[in-house]
PDB file of C-alpha atoms in Angstrom:
ATOM      1  CA  MET A   1     -27.565 -51.557 -84.613  1.00  0.00           C
ATOM      2  CA  ASN A   2     -27.560 -54.839 -82.394  1.00  0.00           C
ATOM      3  CA  ALA A   3     -30.753 -56.812 -82.600  1.00  0.00           C
ATOM      4  CA  VAL A   4     -30.614 -57.622 -78.911  1.00  0.00           C
ATOM      5  CA  PRO A   5     -32.104 -54.749 -77.068  1.00  0.00           C
ATOM      6  CA  VAL A   6     -35.199 -54.790 -79.625  1.00  0.00           C
ATOM      7  CA  GLU A   7     -35.480 -58.341 -79.030  1.00  0.00           C
ATOM      8  CA  THR A   8     -35.701 -57.781 -75.309  1.00  0.00           C
ATOM      9  CA  ALA A   9     -38.122 -55.048 -75.464  1.00  0.00           C
ATOM     10  CA  LEU A  10     -40.347 -57.253 -77.896  1.00  0.00           C
ATOM     11  CA  ARG A  11     -40.129 -60.405 -75.807  1.00  0.00           C
ATOM     12  CA  GLU A  12     -41.285 -58.260 -72.596  1.00  0.00           C
ATOM     13  CA  ASP A  13     -44.005 -56.646 -74.330  1.00  0.00           C
ATOM     14  CA  LEU A  14     -45.191 -60.019 -75.757  1.00  0.00           C
ATOM     15  CA  ALA A  15     -45.014 -61.557 -72.360  1.00  0.00           C
ATOM     16  CA  HIS A  16     -47.288 -58.527 -71.159  1.00  0.00           C
ATOM     17  CA  ALA A  17     -49.482 -59.323 -73.845  1.00  0.00           C
ATOM     18  CA  ASP A  18     -49.675 -63.070 -73.276  1.00  0.00           C
ATOM     19  CA  ALA A  19     -50.573 -62.225 -69.597  1.00  0.00           C
ATOM     20  CA  LEU A  20     -53.357 -59.958 -71.076  1.00  0.00           C
ATOM     21  CA  LEU A  21     -54.674 -62.659 -73.508  1.00  0.00           C
ATOM     22  CA  GLY A  22     -55.241 -64.908 -70.644  1.00  0.00           C
ATOM     23  CA  THR A  23     -57.644 -62.685 -68.752  1.00  0.00           C
ATOM     24  CA  VAL A  24     -59.729 -62.183 -72.171  1.00  0.00           C
ATOM     25  CA  ALA A  25     -62.010 -65.295 -71.814  1.00  0.00           C
ATOM     26  CA  PRO A  26     -62.601 -65.206 -68.031  1.00  0.00           C
ATOM     27  CA  ILE A  27     -63.643 -61.409 -68.345  1.00  0.00           C
ATOM     28  CA  LEU A  28     -65.863 -62.079 -71.227  1.00  0.00           C
ATOM     29  CA  ARG A  29     -67.423 -65.032 -69.649  1.00  0.00           C
ATOM     30  CA  HIS A  30     -68.010 -62.756 -66.520  1.00  0.00           C
ATOM     31  CA  LEU A  31     -69.774 -60.080 -68.658  1.00  0.00           C
ATOM     32  CA  LEU A  32     -71.823 -62.548 -70.609  1.00  0.00           C
ATOM     33  CA  ASN A  33     -72.949 -64.266 -67.571  1.00  0.00           C
ATOM     34  CA  ASN A  34     -73.917 -61.090 -65.679  1.00  0.00           C
ATOM     35  CA  ASP A  35     -77.457 -59.918 -65.906  1.00  0.00           C
ATOM     36  CA  ASP A  36     -76.816 -56.354 -65.218  1.00  0.00           C
ATOM     37  CA  HIS A  37     -76.219 -54.836 -68.668  1.00  0.00           C
ATOM     38  CA  SER A  38     -76.108 -51.309 -67.437  1.00  0.00           C
ATOM     39  CA  LEU A  39     -72.414 -51.758 -66.446  1.00  0.00           C
ATOM     40  CA  PHE A  40     -71.450 -53.594 -69.519  1.00  0.00           C
ATOM     41  CA  SER A  41     -72.972 -52.161 -72.444  1.00  0.00           C
ATOM     42  CA  ASP A  42     -69.830 -52.429 -74.593  1.00  0.00           C
ATOM     43  CA  GLU A  43     -70.687 -53.364 -78.250  1.00  0.00           C
ATOM     44  CA  ILE A  44     -68.458 -56.204 -78.332  1.00  0.00           C
ATOM     45  CA  VAL A  45     -70.263 -58.141 -75.536  1.00  0.00           C
ATOM     46  CA  ALA A  46     -73.587 -57.518 -77.090  1.00  0.00           C
ATOM     47  CA  ARG A  47     -72.233 -58.720 -80.359  1.00  0.00           C
ATOM     48  CA  VAL A  48     -70.935 -61.800 -78.702  1.00  0.00           C
ATOM     49  CA  ARG A  49     -74.033 -62.361 -77.025  1.00  0.00           C
ATOM     50  CA  GLY A  50     -76.035 -61.722 -80.115  1.00  0.00           C
ATOM     51  CA  MET A  51     -74.338 -64.309 -82.264  1.00  0.00           C
ATOM     52  CA  MET A  52     -74.282 -67.100 -79.439  1.00  0.00           C
ATOM     53  CA  ASP A  53     -78.010 -66.629 -79.050  1.00  0.00           C
ATOM     54  CA  ASP A  54     -78.412 -67.060 -82.884  1.00  0.00           C
ATOM     55  CA  LEU A  55     -76.459 -70.046 -82.816  1.00  0.00           C
ATOM     56  CA  ALA A  56     -78.709 -71.324 -80.032  1.00  0.00           C
ATOM     57  CA  ARG A  57     -81.707 -70.638 -82.292  1.00  0.00           C
ATOM     58  CA  GLN A  58     -80.612 -72.195 -85.108  1.00  0.00           C
ATOM     59  CA  LEU A  59     -79.915 -75.647 -82.908  1.00  0.00           C
ATOM     60  CA  LEU A  60     -83.315 -75.433 -81.437  1.00  0.00           C
ATOM     61  CA  ASP A  61     -84.905 -74.734 -85.110  1.00  0.00           C
ATOM     62  CA  ALA A  62     -83.214 -77.806 -86.392  1.00  0.00           C
ATOM     63  CA  LEU A  63     -84.514 -79.823 -83.248  1.00  0.00           C
ATOM     64  CA  ALA A  64     -88.126 -78.334 -83.968  1.00  0.00           C
ATOM     65  CA  VAL A  65     -88.115 -79.394 -87.557  1.00  0.00           C
ATOM     66  CA  ALA A  66     -86.779 -82.699 -86.622  1.00  0.00           C
ATOM     67  CA  SER A  67     -90.140 -83.324 -84.310  1.00  0.00           C
ATOM     68  CA  GLY A  68     -92.424 -81.985 -87.067  1.00  0.00           C
ATOM     69  CA  LEU A  69     -92.773 -78.565 -86.009  1.00  0.00           C
ATOM     70  CA  GLU A  70     -91.850 -75.216 -87.867  1.00  0.00           C
ATOM     71  CA  GLY A  71     -88.303 -73.786 -86.871  1.00  0.00           C
ATOM     72  CA  ASP A  72     -89.492 -70.525 -86.644  1.00  0.00           C
ATOM     73  CA  GLY A  73     -87.083 -69.185 -83.792  1.00  0.00           C
ATOM     74  CA  ARG A  74     -89.657 -69.115 -81.228  1.00  0.00           C
ATOM     75  CA  HIS A  75     -88.096 -71.152 -78.359  1.00  0.00           C
ATOM     76  CA  PRO A  76     -88.394 -71.143 -74.443  1.00  0.00           C
ATOM     77  CA  ALA A  77     -85.878 -68.489 -73.094  1.00  0.00           C
ATOM     78  CA  GLU A  78     -84.354 -71.249 -70.703  1.00  0.00           C
ATOM     79  CA  GLN A  79     -83.275 -73.560 -73.517  1.00  0.00           C
ATOM     80  CA  ARG A  80     -81.710 -70.844 -75.570  1.00  0.00           C
ATOM     81  CA  GLN A  81     -79.921 -69.697 -72.351  1.00  0.00           C
ATOM     82  CA  ALA A  82     -78.870 -73.072 -71.571  1.00  0.00           C
ATOM     83  CA  ILE A  83     -77.167 -73.527 -74.965  1.00  0.00           C
ATOM     84  CA  THR A  84     -75.566 -70.077 -74.740  1.00  0.00           C
ATOM     85  CA  ALA A  85     -74.205 -70.830 -71.333  1.00  0.00           C
ATOM     86  CA  ALA A  86     -72.802 -74.010 -72.506  1.00  0.00           C
ATOM     87  CA  PHE A  87     -70.883 -72.044 -75.435  1.00  0.00           C
ATOM     88  CA  VAL A  88     -69.784 -69.370 -72.974  1.00  0.00           C
ATOM     89  CA  THR A  89     -68.275 -72.000 -70.757  1.00  0.00           C
ATOM     90  CA  HIS A  90     -66.097 -73.400 -73.716  1.00  0.00           C
ATOM     91  CA  SER A  91     -63.130 -71.100 -73.843  1.00  0.00           C
ATOM     92  CA  GLN A  92     -62.185 -72.019 -77.563  1.00  0.00           C
ATOM     93  CA  PHE A  93     -65.945 -71.156 -78.880  1.00  0.00           C
ATOM     94  CA  LEU A  94     -66.208 -68.102 -76.599  1.00  0.00           C
ATOM     95  CA  SER A  95     -62.570 -66.967 -77.946  1.00  0.00           C
ATOM     96  CA  HIS A  96     -63.648 -67.550 -81.460  1.00  0.00           C
ATOM     97  CA  VAL A  97     -66.927 -65.637 -81.606  1.00  0.00           C
ATOM     98  CA  HIS A  98     -65.122 -62.716 -79.757  1.00  0.00           C
ATOM     99  CA  ALA A  99     -62.517 -62.755 -82.473  1.00  0.00           C
ATOM    100  CA  LEU A 100     -65.207 -62.447 -85.052  1.00  0.00           C
ATOM    101  CA  ALA A 101     -66.897 -59.467 -83.177  1.00  0.00           C
ATOM    102  CA  LEU A 102     -63.455 -57.811 -82.875  1.00  0.00           C
ATOM    103  CA  GLU A 103     -62.855 -58.406 -86.710  1.00  0.00           C
ATOM    104  CA  TRP A 104     -66.093 -56.808 -87.521  1.00  0.00           C
ATOM    105  CA  GLN A 105     -65.079 -54.068 -85.357  1.00  0.00           C
ATOM    106  CA  LEU A 106     -61.844 -53.242 -87.090  1.00  0.00           C
ATOM    107  CA  THR A 107     -63.636 -53.635 -90.286  1.00  0.00           C
ATOM    108  CA  GLU A 108     -66.242 -50.927 -89.378  1.00  0.00           C
ATOM    109  CA  ARG A 109     -63.167 -48.576 -88.002  1.00  0.00           C
ATOM    110  CA  LEU A 110     -61.085 -48.947 -91.099  1.00  0.00           C
ATOM    111  CA  GLU A 111     -64.212 -48.342 -93.321  1.00  0.00           C
ATOM    112  CA  ALA A 112     -64.678 -44.868 -91.651  1.00  0.00           C
ATOM    113  CA  ARG A 113     -61.151 -44.018 -91.404  1.00  0.00           C
ATOM    114  CA  LEU A 114     -59.745 -45.447 -94.520  1.00  0.00           C
ATOM    115  CA  SER A 115     -62.924 -45.644 -96.696  1.00  0.00           C
ATOM    116  CA  LEU A 116     -61.912 -49.654 -96.816  1.00  0.00           C
ATOM    117  CA  ASP A 117     -65.077 -51.355 -98.364  1.00  0.00           C
ATOM    118  CA  PRO A 118     -65.923 -54.166 -95.704  1.00  0.00           C
ATOM    119  CA  VAL A 119     -66.828 -56.477 -98.687  1.00  0.00           C
ATOM    120  CA  LEU A 120     -64.906 -55.843-101.948  1.00  0.00           C
ATOM    121  CA  SER A 121     -61.429 -54.757-101.472  1.00  0.00           C
ATOM    122  CA  PRO A 122     -59.056 -53.696-104.288  1.00  0.00           C
ATOM    123  CA  LEU A 123     -57.095 -57.138-104.112  1.00  0.00           C
ATOM    124  CA  LEU A 124     -60.643 -59.034-104.043  1.00  0.00           C
ATOM    125  CA  GLN A 125     -61.453 -57.059-107.046  1.00  0.00           C
ATOM    126  CA  ALA A 126     -58.109 -57.473-108.800  1.00  0.00           C
ATOM    127  CA  LEU A 127     -58.595 -61.358-108.473  1.00  0.00           C
ATOM    128  CA  ILE A 128     -62.221 -61.220-109.656  1.00  0.00           C
ATOM    129  CA  ALA A 129     -60.739 -60.053-112.847  1.00  0.00           C
ATOM    130  CA  SER A 130     -58.161 -62.695-113.237  1.00  0.00           C
ATOM    131  CA  PRO A 131     -57.789 -64.601-116.280  1.00  0.00           C
ATOM    132  CA  ASP A 132     -57.354 -67.671-114.193  1.00  0.00           C
ATOM    133  CA  THR A 133     -60.743 -68.639-114.119  1.00  0.00           C
ATOM    134  CA  ALA A 134     -60.328 -70.910-110.988  1.00  0.00           C
ATOM    135  CA  MET A 135     -58.826 -67.857-109.025  1.00  0.00           C
ATOM    136  CA  ALA A 136     -61.680 -65.534-110.356  1.00  0.00           C
ATOM    137  CA  GLY A 137     -64.362 -68.308-109.444  1.00  0.00           C
ATOM    138  CA  GLY A 138     -62.827 -68.624-105.949  1.00  0.00           C
ATOM    139  CA  ALA A 139     -62.636 -64.669-105.474  1.00  0.00           C
ATOM    140  CA  MET A 140     -66.344 -64.583-106.353  1.00  0.00           C
ATOM    141  CA  SER A 141     -66.872 -67.196-103.704  1.00  0.00           C
ATOM    142  CA  VAL A 142     -64.990 -65.159-100.993  1.00  0.00           C
ATOM    143  CA  LEU A 143     -67.024 -61.793-102.179  1.00  0.00           C
ATOM    144  CA  ALA A 144     -70.388 -63.737-101.454  1.00  0.00           C
ATOM    145  CA  ALA A 145     -69.220 -65.313 -98.249  1.00  0.00           C
ATOM    146  CA  GLN A 146     -67.717 -62.028 -97.030  1.00  0.00           C
ATOM    147  CA  ALA A 147     -71.139 -60.212 -98.078  1.00  0.00           C
ATOM    148  CA  ARG A 148     -73.060 -62.718 -96.027  1.00  0.00           C
ATOM    149  CA  PHE A 149     -70.606 -62.064 -93.050  1.00  0.00           C
ATOM    150  CA  ALA A 150     -71.169 -58.417 -93.332  1.00  0.00           C
ATOM    151  CA  GLN A 151     -74.705 -58.865 -93.343  1.00  0.00           C
ATOM    152  CA  ALA A 152     -74.933 -61.259 -90.599  1.00  0.00           C
ATOM    153  CA  GLN A 153     -72.570 -58.912 -88.434  1.00  0.00           C
ATOM    154  CA  ARG A 154     -74.877 -56.043 -88.676  1.00  0.00           C
ATOM    155  CA  ARG A 155     -77.584 -58.350 -87.357  1.00  0.00           C
ATOM    156  CA  MET A 156     -75.324 -59.640 -84.723  1.00  0.00           C
ATOM    157  CA  GLN A 157     -75.784 -63.189 -85.969  1.00  0.00           C
ATOM    158  CA  LEU A 158     -73.607 -66.155 -87.087  1.00  0.00           C
ATOM    159  CA  SER A 159     -74.525 -69.238 -89.166  1.00  0.00           C
ATOM    160  CA  LEU A 160     -73.610 -72.655 -87.982  1.00  0.00           C
ATOM    161  CA  ALA A 161     -72.233 -73.417 -91.320  1.00  0.00           C
ATOM    162  CA  GLU A 162     -69.483 -70.690 -90.592  1.00  0.00           C
ATOM    163  CA  LEU A 163     -67.988 -72.259 -87.716  1.00  0.00           C
ATOM    164  CA  PRO A 164     -64.541 -74.220 -88.014  1.00  0.00           C
ATOM    165  CA  GLY A 165     -65.178 -77.846 -87.952  1.00  0.00           C
ATOM    166  CA  ASP A 166     -64.032 -78.505 -84.243  1.00  0.00           C
ATOM    167  CA  LEU A 167     -66.498 -75.807 -83.165  1.00  0.00           C
ATOM    168  CA  PHE A 168     -69.393 -77.274 -85.159  1.00  0.00           C
ATOM    169  CA  HIS A 169     -68.855 -80.435 -83.317  1.00  0.00           C
ATOM    170  CA  VAL A 170     -69.047 -78.457 -80.148  1.00  0.00           C
ATOM    171  CA  ALA A 171     -72.424 -77.130 -81.251  1.00  0.00           C
ATOM    172  CA  ILE A 172     -73.752 -80.655 -82.204  1.00  0.00           C
ATOM    173  CA  HIS A 173     -72.636 -82.174 -78.766  1.00  0.00           C
ATOM    174  CA  THR A 174     -74.493 -79.074 -77.240  1.00  0.00           C
ATOM    175  CA  LEU A 175     -77.506 -80.060 -79.353  1.00  0.00           C
ATOM    176  CA  HIS A 176     -77.753 -83.565 -78.199  1.00  0.00           C
ATOM    177  CA  ALA A 177     -76.997 -82.203 -74.331  1.00  0.00           C
ATOM    178  CA  VAL A 178     -80.310 -79.904 -74.745  1.00  0.00           C
ATOM    179  CA  SER A 179     -82.357 -82.606 -76.399  1.00  0.00           C
ATOM    180  CA  GLY A 180     -84.234 -83.846 -73.257  1.00  0.00           C
ATOM    181  CA  GLY A 181     -83.196 -87.188 -73.674  1.00  0.00           C
ATOM    182  CA  ARG A 182     -84.854 -87.678 -77.204  1.00  0.00           C
ATOM    183  CA  ASP A 183     -81.633 -89.044 -79.028  1.00  0.00           C
ATOM    184  CA  ASP A 184     -83.788 -89.841 -82.101  1.00  0.00           C
ATOM    185  CA  LEU A 185     -84.759 -86.197 -82.633  1.00  0.00           C
ATOM    186  CA  ALA A 186     -81.098 -84.973 -81.869  1.00  0.00           C
ATOM    187  CA  ALA A 187     -79.822 -87.393 -84.332  1.00  0.00           C
ATOM    188  CA  ALA A 188     -82.261 -86.454 -87.106  1.00  0.00           C
ATOM    189  CA  ALA A 189     -81.474 -82.797 -86.325  1.00  0.00           C
ATOM    190  CA  GLU A 190     -77.743 -83.582 -86.395  1.00  0.00           C
ATOM    191  CA  ALA A 191     -78.080 -85.272 -89.763  1.00  0.00           C
ATOM    192  CA  SER A 192     -79.892 -82.257 -91.244  1.00  0.00           C
ATOM    193  CA  LEU A 193     -77.166 -79.807 -89.923  1.00  0.00           C
ATOM    194  CA  ARG A 194     -74.388 -81.864 -91.219  1.00  0.00           C
ATOM    195  CA  ALA A 195     -75.801 -82.156 -94.596  1.00  0.00           C
ATOM    196  CA  ASP A 196     -75.560 -78.040 -95.016  1.00  0.00           C
ATOM    197  CA  TYR A 197     -72.300 -78.151 -93.298  1.00  0.00           C
ATOM    198  CA  ASP A 198     -68.979 -78.052 -95.477  1.00  0.00           C
ATOM    199  CA  GLU A 199     -65.989 -76.235 -93.734  1.00  0.00           C
ATOM    200  CA  ALA A 200     -64.136 -75.639 -97.096  1.00  0.00           C
ATOM    201  CA  ARG A 201     -67.188 -73.871 -98.200  1.00  0.00           C
ATOM    202  CA  GLY A 202     -67.405 -71.443 -95.187  1.00  0.00           C
ATOM    203  CA  ARG A 203     -65.935 -67.943 -95.394  1.00  0.00           C
ATOM    204  CA  LEU A 204     -62.692 -68.743 -93.488  1.00  0.00           C
ATOM    205  CA  GLY A 205     -61.915 -71.918 -95.780  1.00  0.00           C
ATOM    206  CA  LEU A 206     -62.600 -69.886 -98.858  1.00  0.00           C
ATOM    207  CA  MET A 207     -60.238 -67.457 -97.905  1.00  0.00           C
ATOM    208  CA  ALA A 208     -57.565 -69.687 -96.794  1.00  0.00           C
ATOM    209  CA  ARG A 209     -57.889 -71.596-100.209  1.00  0.00           C
ATOM    210  CA  ILE A 210     -57.685 -68.468-102.344  1.00  0.00           C
ATOM    211  CA  ILE A 211     -54.628 -66.930-100.451  1.00  0.00           C
ATOM    212  CA  THR A 212     -52.735 -70.265-100.602  1.00  0.00           C
ATOM    213  CA  GLY A 213     -53.535 -70.490-104.130  1.00  0.00           C
ATOM    214  CA  MET A 214     -51.792 -67.064-104.736  1.00  0.00           C
ATOM    215  CA  GLY A 215     -48.534 -68.794-104.120  1.00  0.00           C
ATOM    216  CA  ALA A 216     -45.738 -66.003-103.689  1.00  0.00           C
ATOM    217  CA  GLY A 217     -48.453 -63.370-104.626  1.00  0.00           C
ATOM    218  CA  ALA A 218     -50.169 -63.769-101.348  1.00  0.00           C
ATOM    219  CA  THR A 219     -47.643 -60.922 -99.907  1.00  0.00           C
ATOM    220  CA  ALA A 220     -50.165 -58.862-101.582  1.00  0.00           C
ATOM    221  CA  ALA A 221     -52.793 -59.823 -98.917  1.00  0.00           C
ATOM    222  CA  LEU A 222     -50.416 -58.809 -96.138  1.00  0.00           C
ATOM    223  CA  SER A 223     -51.469 -54.932 -97.092  1.00  0.00           C
ATOM    224  CA  ILE A 224     -54.513 -54.395 -95.275  1.00  0.00           C
ATOM    225  CA  SER A 225     -55.452 -51.254 -97.094  1.00  0.00           C
ATOM    226  CA  HIS A 226     -55.067 -53.350-100.286  1.00  0.00           C
ATOM    227  CA  ALA A 227     -56.501 -56.765 -99.290  1.00  0.00           C
ATOM    228  CA  GLY A 228     -59.271 -55.689 -96.743  1.00  0.00           C
ATOM    229  CA  VAL A 229     -59.362 -56.661 -93.003  1.00  0.00           C
ATOM    230  CA  ALA A 230     -60.815 -60.416 -93.861  1.00  0.00           C
ATOM    231  CA  LEU A 231     -58.308 -61.512 -96.189  1.00  0.00           C
ATOM    232  CA  PHE A 232     -55.377 -59.642 -94.492  1.00  0.00           C
ATOM    233  CA  LEU A 233     -56.276 -61.462 -91.164  1.00  0.00           C
ATOM    234  CA  SER A 234     -56.255 -64.698 -93.142  1.00  0.00           C
ATOM    235  CA  ALA A 235     -52.991 -64.046 -94.781  1.00  0.00           C
ATOM    236  CA  LEU A 236     -51.310 -62.859 -91.420  1.00  0.00           C
ATOM    237  CA  SER A 237     -52.556 -66.128 -89.914  1.00  0.00           C
ATOM    238  CA  ILE A 238     -51.137 -68.491 -92.678  1.00  0.00           C
ATOM    239  CA  ALA A 239     -47.913 -66.505 -93.150  1.00  0.00           C
ATOM    240  CA  SER A 240     -46.895 -66.220 -89.482  1.00  0.00           C
ATOM    241  CA  GLY A 241     -48.319 -69.525 -88.619  1.00  0.00           C
ATOM    242  CA  GLN A 242     -50.738 -68.389 -85.766  1.00  0.00           C
ATOM    243  CA  ASP A 243     -54.515 -69.314 -85.222  1.00  0.00           C
ATOM    244  CA  ARG A 244     -56.423 -66.679 -87.204  1.00  0.00           C
ATOM    245  CA  ASP A 245     -58.278 -65.688 -83.733  1.00  0.00           C
ATOM    246  CA  LEU A 246     -55.060 -64.987 -82.526  1.00  0.00           C
ATOM    247  CA  ALA A 247     -54.053 -63.125 -85.668  1.00  0.00           C
ATOM    248  CA  VAL A 248     -57.284 -60.979 -85.190  1.00  0.00           C
ATOM    249  CA  LEU A 249     -56.461 -60.282 -81.568  1.00  0.00           C
ATOM    250  CA  ALA A 250     -53.004 -59.353 -82.553  1.00  0.00           C
ATOM    251  CA  THR A 251     -54.446 -56.071 -84.078  1.00  0.00           C
ATOM    252  CA  ASN A 252     -55.900 -55.038 -80.757  1.00  0.00           C
ATOM    253  CA  GLU A 253     -54.121 -51.942 -78.932  1.00  0.00           C
ATOM    254  CA  GLY A 254     -52.772 -54.200 -76.183  1.00  0.00           C
ATOM    255  CA  GLN A 255     -51.287 -56.600 -78.701  1.00  0.00           C
ATOM    256  CA  LEU A 256     -48.868 -54.450 -80.859  1.00  0.00           C
ATOM    257  CA  ALA A 257     -45.666 -56.446 -80.181  1.00  0.00           C
ATOM    258  CA  ARG A 258     -47.680 -59.653 -81.246  1.00  0.00           C
ATOM    259  CA  LEU A 259     -48.566 -57.840 -84.177  1.00  0.00           C
ATOM    260  CA  ALA A 260     -44.978 -56.296 -85.329  1.00  0.00           C
ATOM    261  CA  LEU A 261     -43.524 -59.751 -84.623  1.00  0.00           C
ATOM    262  CA  ALA A 262     -46.194 -61.561 -86.756  1.00  0.00           C
ATOM    263  CA  LEU A 263     -45.896 -59.126 -89.612  1.00  0.00           C
ATOM    264  CA  ARG A 264     -42.158 -59.491 -89.510  1.00  0.00           C
ATOM    265  CA  ALA A 265     -42.432 -63.259 -89.259  1.00  0.00           C
ATOM    266  CA  SER A 266     -44.565 -63.340 -92.242  1.00  0.00           C
ATOM    267  CA  GLY A 267     -41.694 -62.111 -94.275  1.00  0.00           C
ATOM    268  CA  LEU A 268     -42.551 -58.295 -94.503  1.00  0.00           C
ATOM    269  CA  LYS A 269     -39.703 -55.817 -94.423  1.00  0.00           C
ATOM    270  CA  PRO A 270     -39.637 -53.371 -91.835  1.00  0.00           C
ATOM    271  CA  ALA A 271     -40.771 -50.345 -93.860  1.00  0.00           C
ATOM    272  CA  ALA A 272     -43.758 -52.773 -94.849  1.00  0.00           C
ATOM    273  CA  VAL A 273     -44.660 -53.520 -91.392  1.00  0.00           C
ATOM    274  CA  GLU A 274     -44.584 -49.837 -90.594  1.00  0.00           C
ATOM    275  CA  GLU A 275     -46.995 -49.220 -93.343  1.00  0.00           C
ATOM    276  CA  GLN A 276     -49.267 -51.727 -91.744  1.00  0.00           C
ATOM    277  CA  PHE A 277     -49.073 -49.621 -88.486  1.00  0.00           C
ATOM    278  CA  VAL A 278     -49.924 -46.505 -90.045  1.00  0.00           C
ATOM    279  CA  SER A 279     -53.036 -48.170 -91.271  1.00  0.00           C
ATOM    280  CA  LEU A 280     -53.883 -50.073 -88.092  1.00  0.00           C
ATOM    281  CA  HIS A 281     -52.256 -47.893 -85.162  1.00  0.00           C
ATOM    282  CA  PRO A 282     -51.097 -44.473 -86.798  1.00  0.00           C
ATOM    283  CA  GLU A 283     -50.234 -43.115 -83.268  1.00  0.00           C
ATOM    284  CA  VAL A 284     -47.734 -45.957 -82.803  1.00  0.00           C
ATOM    285  CA  ALA A 285     -44.347 -46.059 -83.737  1.00  0.00           C
ATOM    286  CA  LEU A 286     -42.161 -49.350 -83.983  1.00  0.00           C
ATOM    287  CA  PRO A 287     -39.754 -49.752 -81.405  1.00  0.00           C
ATOM    288  CA  ASP A 288     -36.142 -48.615 -82.118  1.00  0.00           C
ATOM    289  CA  GLY A 289     -34.023 -50.992 -83.777  1.00  0.00           C
ATOM    290  CA  PHE A 290     -36.811 -53.122 -85.250  1.00  0.00           C
ATOM    291  CA  GLU A 291     -35.232 -52.553 -88.654  1.00  0.00           C
ATOM    292  CA  SER A 292     -32.492 -54.958 -87.428  1.00  0.00           C
ATOM    293  CA  LEU A 293     -34.958 -57.768 -86.270  1.00  0.00           C
ATOM    294  CA  GLY A 294     -34.671 -60.408 -89.156  1.00  0.00           C
ATOM    295  CA  SER A 295     -37.870 -62.352 -89.975  1.00  0.00           C
ATOM    296  CA  ASP A 296     -36.362 -65.614 -88.660  1.00  0.00           C
ATOM    297  CA  ARG A 297     -35.812 -64.082 -85.171  1.00  0.00           C
ATOM    298  CA  ALA A 298     -39.397 -62.614 -85.132  1.00  0.00           C
ATOM    299  CA  ALA A 299     -40.855 -66.100 -85.887  1.00  0.00           C
ATOM    300  CA  ALA A 300     -38.849 -67.471 -82.956  1.00  0.00           C
ATOM    301  CA  LEU A 301     -39.895 -64.792 -80.781  1.00  0.00           C
ATOM    302  CA  LEU A 302     -43.597 -65.348 -81.898  1.00  0.00           C
ATOM    303  CA  ALA A 303     -43.259 -69.227 -81.505  1.00  0.00           C
ATOM    304  CA  SER A 304     -41.772 -68.569 -77.744  1.00  0.00           C
ATOM    305  CA  SER A 305     -45.105 -66.888 -76.679  1.00  0.00           C
ATOM    306  CA  ALA A 306     -46.388 -68.540 -73.808  1.00  0.00           C
ATOM    307  CA  VAL A 307     -50.201 -67.485 -74.436  1.00  0.00           C
ATOM    308  CA  VAL A 308     -52.777 -69.889 -73.299  1.00  0.00           C
ATOM    309  CA  PHE A 309     -55.283 -68.560 -75.820  1.00  0.00           C
ATOM    310  CA  GLY A 310     -59.080 -68.629 -74.831  1.00  0.00           C
ATOM    311  CA  GLY A 311     -58.243 -69.823 -71.249  1.00  0.00           C
TER     312      GLY A 311
END
């Protein structure tokens, strides 16, 4: 079968998905800024709001400690709201927290439907038992980090230490902006927070390192039922060359073309791509002719995506 028709269909679906993603941040920003929650009680919005509020609390705690007070989380509502508002207006920050909320939603959904443990997946269990002590140690670190992530998500919280480096910098900049002109206190708080921050020791950094360390064996992480949601998403990001937050959104119902292309671009054969769709979207079939689409063409189509993520 000629690959052109399926490429055309996937290109059209991807363009539609791009347009949809372009609306995500503005809509989410509107929901988070709206004081009337009766119409916006969705779990994702609540989780995003909870995580941003928790990040604001941590920043204000650091300022309080720097001034000789206790960092007990009791801060004026307007201060926390000012920080949260700054995060909400930063598209990349908002998109990242939104992606974490979606990741946890998917994790809970697959735990309920596939009995997939949110912390200890079959792949992670195998890596922990590896005779390679470095690999086993790295897997244990991932296990601990994923357990912390699960606990934090159940509480709708997010540690500053888990932010990617560029977003940690945004948080620090926000800290200075709300310090009330006390540059000395802001500098002291920043020093304390930076002393506890190491991007490589965060959950995302640990997972990226263990996946790249698997070499050719990293293909095993592209099975969501074997790797678990977290490792699968990191592996999909690395193998397809996408930002991880975008890989998370690819699992959404409105992004099926992106998911199919990302899986194929990652080197999975069409039958293996279909297996992932059975796990993620059992009611959806791949488009006719997908088996004729090569991984290089899938990568090219994915690279042509015009999405402005987090706009």
